[in-house]
Coordinates of C-alpha atoms in Angstrom, one line a residue:
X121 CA -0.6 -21.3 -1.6
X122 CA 2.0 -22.5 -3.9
X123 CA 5.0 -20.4 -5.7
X124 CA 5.1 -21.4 -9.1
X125 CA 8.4 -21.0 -11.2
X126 CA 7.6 -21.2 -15.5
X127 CA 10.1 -22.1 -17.9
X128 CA 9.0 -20.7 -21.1
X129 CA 10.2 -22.3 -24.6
X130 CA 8.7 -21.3 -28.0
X131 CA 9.7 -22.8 -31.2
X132 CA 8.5 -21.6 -34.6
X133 CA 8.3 -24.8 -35.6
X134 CA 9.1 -29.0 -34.4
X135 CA 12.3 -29.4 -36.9
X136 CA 14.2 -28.9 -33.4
X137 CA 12.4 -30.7 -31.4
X138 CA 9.5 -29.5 -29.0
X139 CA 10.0 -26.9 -26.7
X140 CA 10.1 -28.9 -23.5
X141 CA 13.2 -30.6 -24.9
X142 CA 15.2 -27.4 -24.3
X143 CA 14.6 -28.0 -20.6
X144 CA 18.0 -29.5 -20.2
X145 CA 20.0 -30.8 -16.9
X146 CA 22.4 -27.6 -17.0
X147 CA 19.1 -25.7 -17.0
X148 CA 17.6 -27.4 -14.7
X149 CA 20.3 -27.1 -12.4
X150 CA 20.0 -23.0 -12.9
X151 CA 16.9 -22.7 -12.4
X152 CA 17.2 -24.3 -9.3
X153 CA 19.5 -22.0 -8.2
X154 CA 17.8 -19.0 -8.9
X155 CA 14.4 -20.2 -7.3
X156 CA 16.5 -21.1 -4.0
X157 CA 18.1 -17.4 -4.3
X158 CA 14.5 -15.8 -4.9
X159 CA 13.0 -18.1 -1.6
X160 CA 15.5 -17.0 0.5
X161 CA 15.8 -13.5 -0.4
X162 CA 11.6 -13.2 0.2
X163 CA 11.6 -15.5 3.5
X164 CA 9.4 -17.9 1.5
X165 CA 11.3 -21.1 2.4
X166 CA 8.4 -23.1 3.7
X167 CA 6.1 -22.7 1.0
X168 CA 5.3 -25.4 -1.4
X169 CA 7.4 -24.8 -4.8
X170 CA 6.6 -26.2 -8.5
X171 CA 8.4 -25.7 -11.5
X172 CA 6.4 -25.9 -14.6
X173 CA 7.4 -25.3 -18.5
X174 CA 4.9 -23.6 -20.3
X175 CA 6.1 -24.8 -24.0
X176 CA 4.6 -22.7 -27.1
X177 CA 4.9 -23.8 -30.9
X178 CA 4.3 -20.7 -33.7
X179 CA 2.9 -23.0 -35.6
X180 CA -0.7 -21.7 -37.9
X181 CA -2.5 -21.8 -35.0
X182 CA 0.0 -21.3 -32.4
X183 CA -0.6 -24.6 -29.5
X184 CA 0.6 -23.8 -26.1
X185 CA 1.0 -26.9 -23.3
X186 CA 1.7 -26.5 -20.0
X187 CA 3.2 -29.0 -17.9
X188 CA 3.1 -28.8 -14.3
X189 CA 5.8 -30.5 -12.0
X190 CA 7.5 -30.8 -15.4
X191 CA 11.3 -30.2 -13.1
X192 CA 11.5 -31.8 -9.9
X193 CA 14.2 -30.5 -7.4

């Protein structure tokens, strides 16, 4: 079995860029510290880990993408 962490990011609409792009370093970096936190608070060290980012635009019809391994620790 594999824990899976999911960034989420929605945008109404591209004139920002895509939602993935919001997947910065600095929150990167967080999100590695809280997955490390939530492993060792439930003794799930030796399980495999993956961090996906599930990104969602609003547009008429709303398109949803998920990319898996998407943040690599």
């Amino acid at each position: 079995k594999t824990i899976v962490f999911v960034e989420v990011k929605s945008r109404r609409n591209s004139e920002y860029g895509v939602g993935e792009e919001a997947v910065t370093e600095r929150k990167k970096r967080q999100l590695g510290r809280l997955a490390e936190w939530y492993l060792s608070r439930h003794r799930k060290m030796k399980k495999p880990v993956r961090f996906d980012v599930l990104a969602i635009e609003l547009d008429e019809p709303p398109r949803y993408r998920l990319i898996q391994n998407a943040i690599e620790f």
